[in-house]
Short mmCIF file of C-alpha atoms in Angstrom, two decimals:
data_model
loop_
_atom_site.label_atom_id
_atom_site.label_comp_id
_atom_site.label_asym_id
_atom_site.label_seq_id
_atom_site.Cartn_x
_atom_site.Cartn_y
_atom_site.Cartn_z
CA MET A 828 31.77 -66.98 55.43
CA PRO A 829 35.23 -66.24 56.86
CA HIS A 830 36.15 -62.90 56.70
CA SER A 831 39.76 -64.09 54.97
CA PHE A 832 38.19 -66.01 52.37
CA LYS A 833 35.59 -63.56 51.11
CA LEU A 834 38.62 -61.08 50.91
CA SER A 835 40.75 -63.41 48.93
CA ARG A 836 38.21 -63.79 46.51
CA ARG A 837 37.62 -60.34 46.26
CA ILE A 838 41.19 -59.49 45.76
CA ALA A 839 41.20 -61.88 42.87
CA ARG A 840 38.41 -60.59 41.07
CA PHE A 841 40.19 -57.04 41.16
CA ARG A 842 43.25 -58.56 39.47
CA ALA A 843 41.06 -60.30 36.86
CA LEU A 844 39.20 -57.14 36.12
CA GLY A 845 42.38 -55.07 36.16
CA ALA A 846 43.81 -57.66 33.97
CA VAL A 847 41.13 -57.03 31.46
CA ALA A 848 41.49 -52.84 31.38
CA LEU A 849 45.94 -53.28 31.24
CA LEU A 850 45.20 -55.25 27.79
CA LEU A 851 42.38 -53.36 26.43
CA GLY A 852 44.91 -50.14 27.09
CA LEU A 853 47.05 -51.93 25.02
CA ALA A 854 45.18 -52.56 22.00
CA ALA A 855 46.35 -50.71 18.93
CA CYS A 856 44.00 -49.13 16.64
CA ASP A 857 43.31 -50.75 13.22
CA ASP A 858 45.88 -53.50 12.81
CA SER A 859 49.31 -51.28 13.89
CA LEU A 860 50.59 -53.70 16.82
CA ASN A 861 52.42 -51.81 19.56
CA PRO A 862 54.37 -55.08 21.53
CA ASP A 863 54.76 -53.19 24.83
CA GLY A 864 52.23 -50.89 26.34
CA SER A 865 53.29 -51.62 29.83
CA ALA A 866 56.29 -51.50 31.72
CA THR A 867 55.41 -54.00 34.10
CA PRO A 868 56.76 -58.12 33.56
CA ASP A 869 54.75 -60.06 31.30
CA PRO A 870 52.48 -62.73 33.59
CA VAL A 871 54.11 -65.92 34.66
CA ASP A 872 51.62 -67.54 36.91
CA GLN A 873 47.20 -67.58 36.90
CA VAL A 874 45.57 -65.45 34.37
CA PRO A 875 41.81 -64.66 33.98
CA VAL A 876 40.10 -66.85 31.66
CA ALA A 877 36.99 -66.34 30.56
CA GLY A 878 33.74 -68.91 30.40
CA ASP A 879 30.72 -69.19 27.79
CA ASP A 880 28.91 -66.92 29.67
CA GLY A 881 31.33 -64.25 29.99
CA GLY A 882 31.85 -64.71 33.57
CA LEU A 883 35.95 -64.31 34.62
CA THR A 884 37.90 -66.99 36.72
CA MET A 885 41.67 -67.30 37.62
CA ALA A 886 43.36 -70.70 36.46
CA THR A 887 46.06 -72.03 35.72
CA PRO A 888 46.85 -72.45 32.17
CA ASP A 889 47.69 -76.22 30.63
CA ALA A 890 51.73 -75.99 31.79
CA PRO A 891 54.16 -79.31 31.20
CA GLN A 892 54.88 -80.88 35.01
CA LEU A 893 58.50 -81.82 33.60
CA ALA A 894 61.05 -80.80 31.53
CA THR A 895 59.36 -80.77 27.55
CA SER A 896 61.11 -80.33 24.06
CA PHE A 897 59.63 -78.56 21.27
CA ALA A 898 57.15 -80.17 19.18
CA GLY A 899 58.11 -79.77 15.89
CA GLY A 900 57.14 -78.09 12.58
CA VAL A 901 55.86 -74.11 13.23
CA PRO A 902 55.85 -72.31 16.64
CA VAL A 903 52.37 -70.92 17.07
CA GLY A 904 51.51 -68.41 19.63
CA LEU A 905 50.43 -64.66 20.69
CA PHE A 906 51.47 -61.49 21.26
CA ALA A 907 52.24 -60.90 25.27
CA LEU A 908 51.74 -64.23 25.63
CA PRO A 909 52.54 -65.01 29.16
CA THR A 910 55.10 -68.07 30.05
CA SER A 911 52.59 -70.05 31.60
CA GLU A 912 50.50 -69.95 28.80
CA TYR A 913 52.97 -72.64 26.89
CA GLY A 914 51.93 -75.61 26.96
CA SER A 915 49.70 -78.08 24.53
CA ARG A 916 47.98 -74.99 22.41
CA TYR A 917 50.43 -72.58 22.30
CA ASN A 918 54.63 -72.71 22.10
CA GLY A 919 55.37 -69.62 20.16
CA ALA A 920 55.14 -66.08 21.30
CA LEU A 921 56.27 -62.52 20.40
CA ARG A 922 57.42 -60.48 24.18
CA ASN A 923 59.08 -57.88 25.34
CA ILE A 924 61.09 -58.96 28.78
CA GLY A 925 63.46 -56.98 30.26
CA PRO A 926 67.02 -57.93 30.71
CA GLY A 927 66.98 -58.46 34.44
CA GLU A 928 64.15 -61.40 33.45
CA LEU A 929 65.32 -62.50 30.52
CA VAL A 930 67.32 -65.29 31.25
CA ALA A 931 65.02 -67.05 33.47
CA GLN A 932 62.31 -66.35 31.10
CA LEU A 933 63.78 -68.02 28.02
CA SER A 934 64.61 -70.63 30.83
CA ALA A 935 61.08 -71.06 31.86
CA ILE A 936 59.85 -70.96 28.04
CA LYS A 937 62.51 -73.51 27.11
CA GLN A 938 60.99 -75.87 29.27
CA ARG A 939 57.96 -75.43 28.82
CA GLY A 940 59.07 -76.49 24.91
CA GLY A 941 58.28 -73.03 23.34
CA LYS A 942 59.93 -70.52 21.25
CA VAL A 943 59.81 -66.61 21.42
CA ILE A 944 60.50 -63.75 19.29
CA LEU A 945 62.20 -61.03 21.19
CA MET A 946 61.45 -57.05 21.00
CA MET A 947 64.11 -55.59 22.93
CA ALA A 948 63.82 -51.92 21.92
CA GLY A 949 60.04 -51.62 23.59
CA SER A 950 57.42 -49.91 22.32
CA GLN A 951 58.14 -46.73 19.92
CA PRO A 952 57.71 -43.45 22.44
CA TYR A 953 61.47 -44.94 23.98
CA TYR A 954 62.96 -44.14 20.39
CA LYS A 955 61.45 -41.34 18.84
CA ASN A 956 62.92 -37.55 18.29
CA ALA A 957 60.66 -34.81 19.51
CA ASP A 958 58.47 -34.34 16.07
CA GLY A 959 57.88 -37.67 16.27
CA SER A 960 60.27 -39.61 13.98
CA PHE A 961 62.01 -42.52 14.62
CA SER A 962 65.78 -41.82 16.21
CA PHE A 963 68.17 -44.94 15.48
CA SER A 964 70.25 -43.72 18.01
CA LYS A 965 67.76 -43.92 20.88
CA TRP A 966 66.61 -47.24 19.32
CA LYS A 967 70.18 -49.01 19.63
CA ALA A 968 70.26 -47.68 23.22
CA ARG A 969 67.86 -49.73 24.19
CA VAL A 970 68.65 -52.66 22.59
CA ASP A 971 72.23 -51.67 24.52
CA ARG A 972 70.65 -52.96 27.57
CA PHE A 973 70.48 -56.29 26.37
CA ARG A 974 74.34 -56.26 25.75
CA ASN A 975 75.46 -57.96 28.66
CA VAL A 976 73.09 -60.47 29.14
CA ASN A 977 74.18 -63.76 27.68
CA ILE A 978 71.29 -65.95 25.44
CA SER A 979 73.45 -67.21 23.65
CA SER A 980 72.87 -70.59 24.21
CA PHE A 981 69.20 -70.01 23.61
CA ILE A 982 69.78 -68.19 20.23
CA ASN A 983 71.96 -71.91 19.30
CA ASP A 984 69.00 -74.31 20.25
CA GLY A 985 66.34 -72.26 19.04
CA THR A 986 64.31 -71.03 21.56
CA VAL A 987 64.78 -67.27 20.55
CA ILE A 988 63.30 -67.72 17.18
CA ALA A 989 64.39 -63.85 15.83
CA HIS A 990 64.74 -60.27 17.12
CA TYR A 991 61.99 -58.14 16.44
CA LEU A 992 63.35 -54.68 15.22
CA ILE A 993 60.35 -52.69 14.48
CA ASP A 994 57.09 -52.42 13.98
CA GLU A 995 55.37 -50.97 10.77
CA PRO A 996 58.30 -48.60 9.18
CA TYR A 997 56.39 -47.98 6.58
CA ASP A 998 53.67 -45.96 8.01
CA PRO A 999 54.09 -42.44 8.57
CA HIS A 1000 51.59 -41.91 10.86
CA ASN A 1001 53.86 -44.22 13.10
CA TRP A 1002 56.64 -41.89 12.76
CA GLY A 1003 56.03 -38.62 12.70
CA GLY A 1004 55.18 -38.64 8.73
CA ARG A 1005 58.29 -39.79 8.03
CA PRO A 1006 58.70 -43.61 7.44
CA VAL A 1007 61.46 -45.64 7.83
CA GLY A 1008 63.26 -46.97 5.18
CA GLY A 1009 64.90 -49.85 3.75
CA SER A 1010 68.29 -48.79 4.18
CA THR A 1011 67.42 -47.95 8.03
CA ILE A 1012 66.25 -51.09 8.18
CA GLU A 1013 69.10 -52.71 7.21
CA ASP A 1014 71.31 -51.08 9.48
CA MET A 1015 69.06 -51.93 12.54
CA ALA A 1016 69.41 -55.59 11.47
CA GLN A 1017 72.74 -55.21 10.67
CA TYR A 1018 72.96 -53.42 14.33
CA SER A 1019 71.60 -56.73 15.79
CA LYS A 1020 74.24 -58.57 14.24
CA SER A 1021 77.09 -57.09 15.63
CA ILE A 1022 76.23 -58.36 19.24
CA TRP A 1023 74.41 -61.62 17.99
CA PRO A 1024 75.28 -62.52 14.83
CA SER A 1025 73.51 -65.78 14.65
CA MET A 1026 70.15 -64.01 15.86
CA LYS A 1027 67.65 -63.71 13.15
CA THR A 1028 65.98 -60.36 12.10
CA VAL A 1029 62.54 -59.66 11.52
CA VAL A 1030 60.36 -56.65 10.87
CA ARG A 1031 56.38 -56.45 11.08
CA ALA A 1032 55.60 -55.69 7.69
CA GLU A 1033 54.55 -57.20 4.50
CA PRO A 1034 57.91 -58.22 2.25
CA TYR A 1035 56.81 -55.90 -0.70
CA LEU A 1036 55.92 -52.60 1.63
CA ILE A 1037 59.77 -52.30 2.82
CA LYS A 1038 61.10 -53.41 -0.69
CA TRP A 1039 63.62 -50.59 -1.50
CA SER A 1040 66.46 -49.70 -4.26
CA GLY A 1041 69.28 -52.17 -2.08
CA ASN A 1042 69.38 -55.48 -1.27
CA TYR A 1043 68.68 -57.19 2.52
CA ARG A 1044 72.00 -58.96 4.02
CA ALA A 1045 71.29 -58.45 7.66
CA LEU A 1046 67.51 -58.11 7.84
CA ASP A 1047 66.06 -62.06 7.74
CA ALA A 1048 62.52 -62.37 7.13
CA ALA A 1049 59.46 -59.59 7.38
CA TRP A 1050 55.58 -60.15 8.76
CA ALA A 1051 52.16 -60.98 7.23
CA GLN A 1052 49.53 -60.45 9.46
CA TYR A 1053 46.35 -61.14 7.72
CA LEU A 1054 43.09 -59.50 8.45
CA TRP A 1055 39.83 -59.92 6.44
CA ARG A 1056 39.99 -56.26 4.64
CA LYS A 1057 43.14 -57.26 3.24
CA GLY A 1058 40.93 -59.34 0.47
CA ASN A 1059 41.07 -63.26 -0.19
CA VAL A 1060 43.26 -65.29 2.61
CA ASN A 1061 45.00 -67.13 -0.03
CA ASP A 1062 45.64 -64.13 -2.85
CA TYR A 1063 46.99 -62.66 0.38
CA ILE A 1064 49.67 -65.47 1.28
CA LYS A 1065 50.53 -66.20 -2.15
CA LYS A 1066 51.79 -62.61 -2.76
CA ASN A 1067 53.28 -62.29 0.56
CA VAL A 1068 55.43 -65.55 0.26
CA ALA A 1069 56.45 -64.75 -3.48
CA ALA A 1070 57.65 -61.32 -2.48
CA ALA A 1071 59.68 -62.36 0.16
CA LYS A 1072 61.28 -65.21 -1.82
CA ASP A 1073 61.85 -62.54 -4.73
CA MET A 1074 63.41 -60.50 -1.61
CA GLY A 1075 65.60 -63.35 -0.16
CA LEU A 1076 63.61 -62.94 3.19
CA GLY A 1077 61.80 -65.61 5.45
CA LEU A 1078 58.32 -65.03 6.51
CA VAL A 1079 56.38 -64.82 10.12
CA VAL A 1080 52.58 -64.99 9.59
CA GLY A 1081 49.80 -63.82 11.75
CA LEU A 1082 46.23 -62.89 12.11
CA ASN A 1083 44.93 -59.79 13.53
CA VAL A 1084 42.49 -61.80 15.55
CA TYR A 1085 41.81 -58.59 18.32
CA LYS A 1086 40.29 -56.53 15.18
CA GLY A 1087 40.41 -58.73 11.82
CA GLY A 1088 37.04 -60.36 11.83
CA GLN A 1089 34.33 -59.50 9.85
CA PRO A 1090 32.46 -56.92 9.73
CA ASN A 1091 36.22 -54.75 9.29
CA ASN A 1092 37.57 -54.04 12.80
CA SER A 1093 35.51 -56.83 14.87
CA TRP A 1094 37.16 -60.14 16.68
CA MET A 1095 37.81 -62.60 14.25
CA SER A 1096 35.20 -65.50 14.84
CA PRO A 1097 36.69 -69.52 15.85
CA SER A 1098 35.16 -70.30 12.39
CA GLU A 1099 37.19 -67.58 10.81
CA VAL A 1100 40.42 -68.01 12.90
CA VAL A 1101 40.26 -72.00 11.80
CA ASP A 1102 39.99 -71.01 7.89
CA TRP A 1103 42.65 -68.61 7.76
CA GLY A 1104 45.16 -69.50 9.91
CA THR A 1105 45.28 -72.95 7.91
CA ALA A 1106 45.28 -70.81 4.72
CA LEU A 1107 48.58 -69.19 5.61
CA LEU A 1108 49.88 -72.32 7.13
CA ASN A 1109 49.60 -74.00 4.42
CA SER A 1110 51.60 -71.90 2.59
CA GLY A 1111 54.59 -74.16 3.96
CA TYR A 1112 57.05 -71.27 3.58
CA ALA A 1113 56.24 -69.88 7.51
CA CYS A 1114 58.86 -70.02 9.97
CA ALA A 1115 56.31 -69.43 12.71
CA PHE A 1116 52.73 -68.02 13.61
CA ILE A 1117 52.52 -65.31 16.09
CA SER A 1118 48.71 -64.14 16.41
CA TRP A 1119 47.80 -60.43 18.04
CA GLN A 1120 46.71 -60.54 20.68
CA TYR A 1121 46.51 -62.47 24.14
CA GLY A 1122 43.99 -61.16 25.79
CA PRO A 1123 41.64 -62.80 29.23
CA SER A 1124 38.31 -62.17 27.46
CA GLN A 1125 37.55 -63.69 23.77
CA ILE A 1126 40.84 -65.36 23.18
CA ASN A 1127 39.99 -67.42 26.28
CA THR A 1128 36.60 -68.84 25.41
CA SER A 1129 36.44 -72.52 25.01
CA ALA A 1130 35.37 -72.23 21.20
CA MET A 1131 38.88 -69.83 20.32
CA ARG A 1132 40.84 -72.29 22.22
CA ASP A 1133 39.61 -74.96 20.70
CA ALA A 1134 39.97 -72.96 17.44
CA MET A 1135 43.47 -72.62 18.41
CA SER A 1136 44.43 -76.08 19.68
CA THR A 1137 43.27 -77.26 16.01
CA LEU A 1138 46.12 -74.68 14.42
CA ARG A 1139 48.59 -75.92 16.91
CA ARG A 1140 47.76 -79.43 15.13
CA LYS A 1141 48.38 -77.96 11.76
CA ALA A 1142 51.34 -76.17 12.92
CA GLU A 1143 53.28 -78.67 14.32
CA ASN A 1144 52.65 -80.97 11.25
CA SER A 1145 53.94 -77.67 8.80
CA PRO A 1146 57.58 -77.82 7.86
CA SER A 1147 60.07 -76.20 10.41
CA ARG A 1148 61.90 -73.41 8.15
CA SER A 1149 64.49 -70.97 9.49
CA CYS A 1150 63.37 -67.20 9.70
CA SER A 1151 66.04 -66.61 6.88
CA GLY A 1152 64.95 -66.90 3.31
CA GLY A 1153 67.86 -68.14 2.32
#
């Protein structure tokens, strides 16, 4: 066997193992989500795919060769989904893309018939004070990095679904014992609107957990991320839709595929993904279906890919909605 061929196989094997280690390192405890555990750009070419035998191979996911328009319905996808994975199975994602790559990435996502929720501030350590509490000034500085990036066309044509402001602001463990209150969330949404008036704003929190004495006007949507320990899925989505409507908010839905199955904190099975995902989509109120998280192992087994394809077909036949309760 030629030395160069053996070397290329060895490099591919190391890259695959490195990707696994990286994605495991990104995993958040319980159902807390950290969309950006890495400073590296999201991958856009080949990805490691797990077969039913547990082995990894490098493969290029299904991707349209020609420009494809959005198929309609509700965009469905995953946190940190690479651009190369947009295609027949996924057409939505939550992504943290740097200012220098944003326009090129949005162009590629649009060409593949996709949509995306953007996390502009990045991971939480960038906008925390020394005591772990939330810093609005640091958060604004992170968002300001994108001021001079012209993404207006992608906002106007719907490629950008919304601006993801913050994750679980209500949880004191995330913020040095001091939850981020509703007035601050509204200030964050207003700041985003001052730069991008027509871009929707979303917070990853169930609506009733961010209810406050005032009214949200600049915040457009909350987020219902289901996992098994939250009880009956039909009751769960009914409660969230009612609360979102009452607060004048839209609703992103999704699953914690990584740590939300039975028993608690296990990967969801493909059948759980189909059953619970279908229940969330059946509400008819979701503006996007984005689940935690992309990875090269369980999420890419043939059974899980089939489950996600089933949800894609369901989402495509669901009513399209803006991520705004109004």
